[in-house]
CSV table of C-alpha atoms and ligand atoms in Angstrom, one decimal:
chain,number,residue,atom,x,y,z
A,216,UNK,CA,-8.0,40.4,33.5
A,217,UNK,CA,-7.5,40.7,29.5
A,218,UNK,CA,-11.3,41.6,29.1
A,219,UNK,CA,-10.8,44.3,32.1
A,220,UNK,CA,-7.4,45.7,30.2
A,221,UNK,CA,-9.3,46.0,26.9
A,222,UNK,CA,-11.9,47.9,28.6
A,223,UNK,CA,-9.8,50.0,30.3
A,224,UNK,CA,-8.0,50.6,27.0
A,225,UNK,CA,-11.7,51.4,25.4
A,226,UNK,CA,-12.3,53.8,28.0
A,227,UNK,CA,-8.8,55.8,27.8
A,228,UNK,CA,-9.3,55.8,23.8
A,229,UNK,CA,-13.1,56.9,23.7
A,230,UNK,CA,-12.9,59.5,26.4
A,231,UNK,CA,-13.3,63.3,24.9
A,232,UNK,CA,-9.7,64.9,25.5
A,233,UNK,CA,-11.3,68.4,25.5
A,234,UNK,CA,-14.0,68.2,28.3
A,235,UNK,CA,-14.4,66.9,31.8
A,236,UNK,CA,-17.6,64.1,32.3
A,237,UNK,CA,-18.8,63.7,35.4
A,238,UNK,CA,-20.6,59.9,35.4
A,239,UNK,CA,-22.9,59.5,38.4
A,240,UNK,CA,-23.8,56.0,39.8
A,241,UNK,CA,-26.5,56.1,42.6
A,242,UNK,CA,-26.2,52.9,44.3
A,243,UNK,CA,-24.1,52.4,47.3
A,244,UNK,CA,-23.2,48.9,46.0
A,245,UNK,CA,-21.5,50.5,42.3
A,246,UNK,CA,-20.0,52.5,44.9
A,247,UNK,CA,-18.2,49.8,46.9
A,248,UNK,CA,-17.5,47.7,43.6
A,249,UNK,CA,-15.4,51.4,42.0
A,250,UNK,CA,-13.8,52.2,45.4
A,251,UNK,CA,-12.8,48.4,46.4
A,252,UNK,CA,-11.7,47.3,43.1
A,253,UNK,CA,-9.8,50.8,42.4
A,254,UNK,CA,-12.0,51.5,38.9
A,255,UNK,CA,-11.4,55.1,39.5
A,256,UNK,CA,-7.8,55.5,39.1
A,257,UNK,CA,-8.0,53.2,36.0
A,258,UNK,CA,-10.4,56.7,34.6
A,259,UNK,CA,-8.4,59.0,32.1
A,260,UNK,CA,-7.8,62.2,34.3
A,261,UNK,CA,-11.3,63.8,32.6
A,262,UNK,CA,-13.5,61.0,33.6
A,263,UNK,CA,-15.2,61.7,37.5
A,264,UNK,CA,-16.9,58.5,38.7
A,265,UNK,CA,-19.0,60.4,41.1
A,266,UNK,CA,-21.0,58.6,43.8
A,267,UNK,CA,-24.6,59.9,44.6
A,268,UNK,CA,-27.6,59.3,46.9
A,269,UNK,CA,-27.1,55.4,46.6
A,270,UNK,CA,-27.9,54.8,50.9
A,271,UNK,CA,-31.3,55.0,52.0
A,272,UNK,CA,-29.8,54.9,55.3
A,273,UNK,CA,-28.0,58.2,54.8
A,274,UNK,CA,-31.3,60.1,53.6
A,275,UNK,CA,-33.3,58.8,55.9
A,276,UNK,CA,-34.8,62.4,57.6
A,277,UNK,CA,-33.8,62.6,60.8
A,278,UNK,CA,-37.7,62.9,62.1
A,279,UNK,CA,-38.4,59.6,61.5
A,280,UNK,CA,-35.5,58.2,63.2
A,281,UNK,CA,-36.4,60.5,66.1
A,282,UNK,CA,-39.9,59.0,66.0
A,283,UNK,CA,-38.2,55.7,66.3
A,284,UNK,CA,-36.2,56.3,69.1
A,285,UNK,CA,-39.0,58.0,70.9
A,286,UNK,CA,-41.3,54.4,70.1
A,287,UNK,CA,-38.2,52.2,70.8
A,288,UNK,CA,-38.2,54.0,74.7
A,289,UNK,CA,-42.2,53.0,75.0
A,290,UNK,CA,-42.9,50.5,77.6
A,291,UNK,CA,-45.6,48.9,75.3
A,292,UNK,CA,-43.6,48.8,71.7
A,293,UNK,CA,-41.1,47.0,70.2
A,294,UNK,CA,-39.1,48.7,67.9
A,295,UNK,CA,-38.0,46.1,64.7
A,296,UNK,CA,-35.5,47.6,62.0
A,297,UNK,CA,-32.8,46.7,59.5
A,298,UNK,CA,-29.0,46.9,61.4
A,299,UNK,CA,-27.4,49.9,59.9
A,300,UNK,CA,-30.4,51.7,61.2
A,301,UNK,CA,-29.6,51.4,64.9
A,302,UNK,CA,-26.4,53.3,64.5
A,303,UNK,CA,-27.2,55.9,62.4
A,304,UNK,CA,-26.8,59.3,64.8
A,305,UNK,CA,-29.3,62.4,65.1
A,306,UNK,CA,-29.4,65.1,67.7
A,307,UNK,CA,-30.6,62.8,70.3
A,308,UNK,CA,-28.1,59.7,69.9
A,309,UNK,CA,-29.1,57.0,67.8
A,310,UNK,CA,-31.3,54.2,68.3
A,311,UNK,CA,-29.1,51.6,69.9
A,312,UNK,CA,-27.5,54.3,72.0
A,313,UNK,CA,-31.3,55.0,72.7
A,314,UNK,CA,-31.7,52.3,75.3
A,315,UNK,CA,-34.9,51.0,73.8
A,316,UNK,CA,-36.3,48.0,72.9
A,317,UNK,CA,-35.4,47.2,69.6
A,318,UNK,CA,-34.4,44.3,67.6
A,319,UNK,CA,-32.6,44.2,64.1
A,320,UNK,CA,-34.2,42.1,61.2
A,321,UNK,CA,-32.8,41.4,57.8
A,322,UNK,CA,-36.0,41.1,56.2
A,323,UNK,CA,-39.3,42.5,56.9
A,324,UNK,CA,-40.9,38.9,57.0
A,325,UNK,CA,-39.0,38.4,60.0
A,326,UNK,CA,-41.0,41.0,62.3
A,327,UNK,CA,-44.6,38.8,61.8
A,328,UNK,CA,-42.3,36.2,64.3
A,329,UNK,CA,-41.5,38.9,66.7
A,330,UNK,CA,-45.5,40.1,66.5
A,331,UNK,CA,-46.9,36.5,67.3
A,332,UNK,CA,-44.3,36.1,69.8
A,333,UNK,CA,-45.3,39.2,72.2
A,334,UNK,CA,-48.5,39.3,71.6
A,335,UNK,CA,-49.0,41.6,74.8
A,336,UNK,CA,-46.4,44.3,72.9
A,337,UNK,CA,-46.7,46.6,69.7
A,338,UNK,CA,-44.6,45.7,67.4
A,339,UNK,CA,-43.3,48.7,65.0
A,340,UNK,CA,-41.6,48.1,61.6
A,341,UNK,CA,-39.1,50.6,60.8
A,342,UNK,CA,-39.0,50.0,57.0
A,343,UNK,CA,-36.4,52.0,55.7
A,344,UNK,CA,-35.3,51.8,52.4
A,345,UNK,CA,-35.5,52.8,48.0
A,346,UNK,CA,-37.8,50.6,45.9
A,347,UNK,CA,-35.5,47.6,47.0
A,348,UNK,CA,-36.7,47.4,50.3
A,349,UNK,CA,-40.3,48.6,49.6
A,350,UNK,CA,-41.4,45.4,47.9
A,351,UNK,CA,-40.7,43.2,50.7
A,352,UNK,CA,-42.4,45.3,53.1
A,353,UNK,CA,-45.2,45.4,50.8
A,354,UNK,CA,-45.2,41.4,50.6
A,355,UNK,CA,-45.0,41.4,54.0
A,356,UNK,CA,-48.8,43.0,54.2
A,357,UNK,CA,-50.0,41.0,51.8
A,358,UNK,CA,-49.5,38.1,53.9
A,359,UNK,CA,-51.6,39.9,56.1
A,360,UNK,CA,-49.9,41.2,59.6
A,361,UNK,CA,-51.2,40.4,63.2
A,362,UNK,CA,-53.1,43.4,65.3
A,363,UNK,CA,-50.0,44.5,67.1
A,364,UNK,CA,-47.4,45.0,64.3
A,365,UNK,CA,-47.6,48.6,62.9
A,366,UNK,CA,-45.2,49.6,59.8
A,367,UNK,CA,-43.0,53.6,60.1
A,368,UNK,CA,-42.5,54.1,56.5
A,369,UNK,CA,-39.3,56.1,55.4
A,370,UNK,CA,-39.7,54.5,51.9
A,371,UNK,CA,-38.0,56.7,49.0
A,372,UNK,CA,-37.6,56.5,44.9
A,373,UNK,CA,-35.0,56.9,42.9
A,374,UNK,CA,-35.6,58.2,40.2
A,375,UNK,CA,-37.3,60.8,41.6
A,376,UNK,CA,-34.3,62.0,43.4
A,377,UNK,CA,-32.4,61.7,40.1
A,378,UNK,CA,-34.6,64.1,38.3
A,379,UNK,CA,-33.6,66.6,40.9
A,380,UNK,CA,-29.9,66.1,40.5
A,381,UNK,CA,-30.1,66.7,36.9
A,382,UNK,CA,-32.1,70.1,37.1
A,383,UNK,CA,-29.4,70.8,39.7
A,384,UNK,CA,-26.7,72.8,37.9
A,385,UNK,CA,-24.4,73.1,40.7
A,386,UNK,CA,-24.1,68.8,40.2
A,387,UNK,CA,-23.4,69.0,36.0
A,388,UNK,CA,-24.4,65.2,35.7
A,389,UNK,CA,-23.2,64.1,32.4
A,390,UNK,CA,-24.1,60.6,32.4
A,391,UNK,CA,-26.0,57.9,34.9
A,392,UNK,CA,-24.8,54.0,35.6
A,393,UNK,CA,-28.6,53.4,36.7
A,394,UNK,CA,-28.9,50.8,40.1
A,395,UNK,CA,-28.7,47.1,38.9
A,396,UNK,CA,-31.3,46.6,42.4
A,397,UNK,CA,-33.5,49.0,41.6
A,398,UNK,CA,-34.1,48.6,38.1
A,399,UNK,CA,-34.7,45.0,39.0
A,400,UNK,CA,-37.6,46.2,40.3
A,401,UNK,CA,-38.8,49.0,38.2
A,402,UNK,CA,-37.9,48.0,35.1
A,403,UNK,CA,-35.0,49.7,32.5
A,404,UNK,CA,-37.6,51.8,31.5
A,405,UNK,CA,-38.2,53.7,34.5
A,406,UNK,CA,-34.7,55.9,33.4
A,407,UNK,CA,-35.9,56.5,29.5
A,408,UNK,CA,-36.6,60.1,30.8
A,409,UNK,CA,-32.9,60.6,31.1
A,410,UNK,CA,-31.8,60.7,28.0
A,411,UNK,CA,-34.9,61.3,26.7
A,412,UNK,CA,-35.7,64.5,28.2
A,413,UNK,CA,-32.7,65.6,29.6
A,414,UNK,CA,-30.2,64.8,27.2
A,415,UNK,CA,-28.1,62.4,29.5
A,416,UNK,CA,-26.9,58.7,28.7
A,417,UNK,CA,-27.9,56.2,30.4
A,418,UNK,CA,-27.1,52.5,31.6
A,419,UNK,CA,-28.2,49.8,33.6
A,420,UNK,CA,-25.2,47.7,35.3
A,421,UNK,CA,-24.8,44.9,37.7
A,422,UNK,CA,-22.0,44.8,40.0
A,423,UNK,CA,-18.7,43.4,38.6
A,424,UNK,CA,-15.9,45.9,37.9
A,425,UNK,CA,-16.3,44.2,34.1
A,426,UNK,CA,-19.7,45.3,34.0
A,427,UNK,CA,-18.9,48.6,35.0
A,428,UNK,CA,-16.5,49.6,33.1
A,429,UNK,CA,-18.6,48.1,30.0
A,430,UNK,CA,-21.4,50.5,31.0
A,431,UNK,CA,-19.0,53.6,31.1
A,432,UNK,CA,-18.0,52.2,27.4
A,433,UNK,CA,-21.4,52.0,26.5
A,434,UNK,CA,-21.7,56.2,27.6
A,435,UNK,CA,-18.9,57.2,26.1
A,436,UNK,CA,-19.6,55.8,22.9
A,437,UNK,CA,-22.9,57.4,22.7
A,438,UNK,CA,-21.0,60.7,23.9
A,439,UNK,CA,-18.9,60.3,21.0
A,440,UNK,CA,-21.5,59.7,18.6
A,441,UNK,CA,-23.6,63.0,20.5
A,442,UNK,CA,-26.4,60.7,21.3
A,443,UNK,CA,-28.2,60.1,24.7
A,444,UNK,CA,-29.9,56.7,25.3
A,445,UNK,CA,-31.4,54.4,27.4
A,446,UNK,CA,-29.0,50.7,27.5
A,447,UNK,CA,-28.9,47.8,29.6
A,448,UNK,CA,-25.7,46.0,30.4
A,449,UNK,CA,-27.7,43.6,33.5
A,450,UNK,CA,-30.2,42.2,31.4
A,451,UNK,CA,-29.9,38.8,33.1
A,452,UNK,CA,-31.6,40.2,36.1
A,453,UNK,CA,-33.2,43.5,34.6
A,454,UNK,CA,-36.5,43.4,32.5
A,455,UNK,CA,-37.5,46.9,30.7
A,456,UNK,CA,-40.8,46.4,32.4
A,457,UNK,CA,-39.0,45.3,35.8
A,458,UNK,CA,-40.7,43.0,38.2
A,459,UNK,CA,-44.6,43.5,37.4
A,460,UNK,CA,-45.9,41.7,40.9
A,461,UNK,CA,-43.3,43.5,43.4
A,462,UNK,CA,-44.7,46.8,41.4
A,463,UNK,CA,-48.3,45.7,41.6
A,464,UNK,CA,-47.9,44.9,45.3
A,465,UNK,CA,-46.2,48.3,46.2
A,466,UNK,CA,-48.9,50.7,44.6
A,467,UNK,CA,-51.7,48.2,46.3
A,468,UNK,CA,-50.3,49.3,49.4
A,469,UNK,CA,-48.2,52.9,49.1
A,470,UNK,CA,-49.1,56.1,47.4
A,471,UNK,CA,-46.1,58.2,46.2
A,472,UNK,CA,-45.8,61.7,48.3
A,473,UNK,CA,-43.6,64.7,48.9
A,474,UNK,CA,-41.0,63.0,51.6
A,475,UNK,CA,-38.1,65.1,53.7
A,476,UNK,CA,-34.7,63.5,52.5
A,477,UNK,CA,-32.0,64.4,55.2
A,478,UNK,CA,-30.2,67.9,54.5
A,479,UNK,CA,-31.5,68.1,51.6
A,480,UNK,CA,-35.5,68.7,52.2
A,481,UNK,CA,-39.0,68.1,51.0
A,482,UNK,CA,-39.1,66.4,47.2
A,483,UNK,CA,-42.3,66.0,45.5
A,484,UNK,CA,-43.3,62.0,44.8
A,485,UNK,CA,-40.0,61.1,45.8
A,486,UNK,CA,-41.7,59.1,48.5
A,487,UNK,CA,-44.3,56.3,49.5
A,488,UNK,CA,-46.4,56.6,52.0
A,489,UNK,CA,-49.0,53.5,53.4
A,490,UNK,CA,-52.4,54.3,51.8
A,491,UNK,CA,-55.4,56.0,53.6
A,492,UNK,CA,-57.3,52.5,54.4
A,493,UNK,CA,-54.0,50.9,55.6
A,494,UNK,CA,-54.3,53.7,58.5
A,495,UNK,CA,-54.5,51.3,61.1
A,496,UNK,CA,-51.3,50.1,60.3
A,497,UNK,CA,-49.3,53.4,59.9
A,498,UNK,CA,-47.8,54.2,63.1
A,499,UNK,CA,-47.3,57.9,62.0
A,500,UNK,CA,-51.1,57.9,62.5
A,501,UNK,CA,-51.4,54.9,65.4
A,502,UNK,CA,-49.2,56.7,67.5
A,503,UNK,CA,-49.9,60.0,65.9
A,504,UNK,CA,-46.0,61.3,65.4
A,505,UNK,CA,-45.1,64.7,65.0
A,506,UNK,CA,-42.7,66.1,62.3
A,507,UNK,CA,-39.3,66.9,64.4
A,508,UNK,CA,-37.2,69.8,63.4
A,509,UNK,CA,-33.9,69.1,61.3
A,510,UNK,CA,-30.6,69.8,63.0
A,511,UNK,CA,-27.1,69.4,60.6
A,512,UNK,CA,-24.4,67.7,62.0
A,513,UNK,CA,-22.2,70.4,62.4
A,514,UNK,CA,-19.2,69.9,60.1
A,515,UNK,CA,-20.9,66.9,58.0
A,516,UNK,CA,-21.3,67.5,54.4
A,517,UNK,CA,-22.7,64.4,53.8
A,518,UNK,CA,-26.0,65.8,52.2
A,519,UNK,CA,-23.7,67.1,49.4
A,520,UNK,CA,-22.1,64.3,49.1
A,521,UNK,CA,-25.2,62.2,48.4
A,522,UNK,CA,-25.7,64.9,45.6
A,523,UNK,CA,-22.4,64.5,44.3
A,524,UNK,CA,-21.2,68.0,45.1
A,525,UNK,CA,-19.2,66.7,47.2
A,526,UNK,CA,-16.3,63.7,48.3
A,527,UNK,CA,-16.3,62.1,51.5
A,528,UNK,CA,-12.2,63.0,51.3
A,529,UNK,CA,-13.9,66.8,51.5
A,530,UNK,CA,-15.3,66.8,54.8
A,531,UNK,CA,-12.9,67.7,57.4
A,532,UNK,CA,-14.1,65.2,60.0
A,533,UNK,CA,-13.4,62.6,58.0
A,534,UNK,CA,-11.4,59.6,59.2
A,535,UNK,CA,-10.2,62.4,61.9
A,536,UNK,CA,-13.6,62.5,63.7
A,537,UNK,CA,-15.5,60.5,61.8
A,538,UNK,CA,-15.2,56.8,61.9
A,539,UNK,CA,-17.4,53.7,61.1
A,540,UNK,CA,-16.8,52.6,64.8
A,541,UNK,CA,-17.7,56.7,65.8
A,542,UNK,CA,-20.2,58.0,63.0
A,543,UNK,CA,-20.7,61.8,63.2
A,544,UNK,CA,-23.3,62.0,60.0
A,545,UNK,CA,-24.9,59.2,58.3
A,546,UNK,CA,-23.0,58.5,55.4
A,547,UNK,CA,-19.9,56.9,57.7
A,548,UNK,CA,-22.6,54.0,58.6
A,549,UNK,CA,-24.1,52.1,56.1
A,550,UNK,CA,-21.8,49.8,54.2
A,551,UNK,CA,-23.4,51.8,51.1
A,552,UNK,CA,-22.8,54.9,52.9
A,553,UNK,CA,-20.1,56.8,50.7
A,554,UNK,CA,-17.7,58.1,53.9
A,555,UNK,CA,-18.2,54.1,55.3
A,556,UNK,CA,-17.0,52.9,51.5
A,557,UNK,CA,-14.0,55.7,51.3
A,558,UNK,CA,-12.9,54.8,55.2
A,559,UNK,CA,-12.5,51.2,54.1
A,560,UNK,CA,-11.6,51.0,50.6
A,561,UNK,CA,-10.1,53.9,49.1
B,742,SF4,S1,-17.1,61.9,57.1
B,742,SF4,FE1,-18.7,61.8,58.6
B,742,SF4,S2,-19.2,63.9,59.2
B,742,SF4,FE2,-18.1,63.9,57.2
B,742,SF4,S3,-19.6,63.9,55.7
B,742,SF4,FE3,-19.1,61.8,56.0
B,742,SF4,S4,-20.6,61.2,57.5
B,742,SF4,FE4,-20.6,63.4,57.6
């Protein structure tokens, strides 16, 4: 508690009294540490901790959840995908209220059991997910996967998506917490061009409120001293040159591409598709998918909140209309889901 206080006390001294910062983290898991263990109302009034796209389950385009449904209701498949997934609504119900067959896995290793096991049946891998997720799936290949299991790739990057927030002036980031997760797998280094060409401070943080708040010391001392850099307050678990292998493994197997991130469009390389000569594995080609037209959710702001335009406490369905138990947009499922971490927590 003492170390917390004197951070806290850090914080309140070293925070400009003449401007507003807005410090963006984008990982749904800083989100639920600063919303569960009340970090923002320890902020001096000038200080916005500002969640952004930190839930691959809330940018998940809605055409490839579509596409799942639509293989989850074939006789022949069976549709595999992580939990949160299965509840996520689109303009055709969601994939549990889908009637399918589908099955929920915590890890894509488990779907090679479900392929040997119904051998008769096509097996298709939703893998859903930000560099995290993609390295597993990517492992999972590499083991080599049985004739009737077929991966739907909805794999995006982050820092791709960050790039866009800072050319975004309606979003006026001033500083990043960089993903403790993500960086585990892509290094420290993967953020240098933060401060480096944009100006903005930068830090790597785990997951306890004490290592949060230490990495909103760290920016505000380089805001005082008018510097932008690149620091790590993780390093236990986060290398500069992140984990080499999981890399290695995900360019063997995934090219980077323009994907559709839900309400908010198209981004170029802010994706990863399956390589060309992994065809036969791509169920976007097997079962040659079409790209299905967007629909909002009418009312849900939930693609400005993953760019920080917005608060879940903004969005007039919320808690009203909007529950975890009765989701109207995506960000009220995912326990990393912003509106899912403000229902519970805040
Ligand atoms: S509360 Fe529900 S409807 Fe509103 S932005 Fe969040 S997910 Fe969308």
């Amino acid at each position: 508690m003492d170390r917390i206080r004197e951070l806290v006390n850090l914080i309140h001294s070293l925070a400009p009294k003449d401007k507003k910062l807005k410090i963006m983290n984008v990982c749904g898991s800083h989100e639920h540490t600063i919303t569960y263990s009340g970090l923002r109302s320890l902020m001096p009034k000038n200080i916005e901790l500002v969640p952004g796209p930190g839930c691959p389950v809330c940018v998940c385009s809605e055409s490839d959840i579509i596409n799942a449904i639509n293989l989850s209701k074939r006789d022949d498949v069976i549709l595999a995908t992580y939990g949160d997934m299965l509840r996520v609504p689109t303009k055709v119900g969601s994939i549990r209220s889908s009637g399918g067959n589908y099955l929920m896995v915590s890890a894509p290793h488990e779907v090679l059991k479900v392929a040997l096991e119904n051998p008769q049946k096509k097996v298709v891998f939703f893998s859903v997910g930000f560099e995290t997720t993609t390295a597993p799936t990517a492992a999972l290949l590499e083991m080599g996967v049985p004739d009737n299991l077929f991966i739907l790739t909805s794999q995006k990057l982050t820092p791709e998506i960050m790039e866009v927030l800072v050319n975004d002036s309606e979003v006026g980031v001033d500083a990043f917490v960089a993903p403790g997760h993500v960086s585990a797998i892509v290094g420290s280094k993967a953020w240098e061009i933060f401060p480096k060409n944009y100006g903005i401070p930068t830090v790597v943080a785990g997951f306890e409120p004490e290592n949060l708040l230490l990495a909103i010391v760290k920016i505000l001392y380089q805001i005082k001293k008018g510097k932008a850099e690149l620091e790590n307050v993780y390093k236990g678990v986060v290398k500069p040159e992140g984990n080499r292998r999981a890399q290695e493994l995900i360019y063997k197997y995934f090219y980077k591409t323009s994907v559709n991130w839900r309400g908010i469009g198209y981004i170029p390389d802010s994706g990863l598709e399956l390589k060309e000569e992994y065809g036969y594995l791509d169920a976007k080609k097997v079962f040659n998918l079409p790209e299905i037209k967007e629909e909002k959710v009418p009312g849900c702001i939930c693609h400005e909140i993953v760019l920080g335009k917005s608060y879940p406490t903004d969005c007039k369905l919320f808690k009203k209309v909007c529950t975890p138990r009765n989701p109207k947009g995506p960000c009220m499922v995912s326990h990393e889901g912003a509106c899912n971490i403000w229902y519970r927590f805040s």
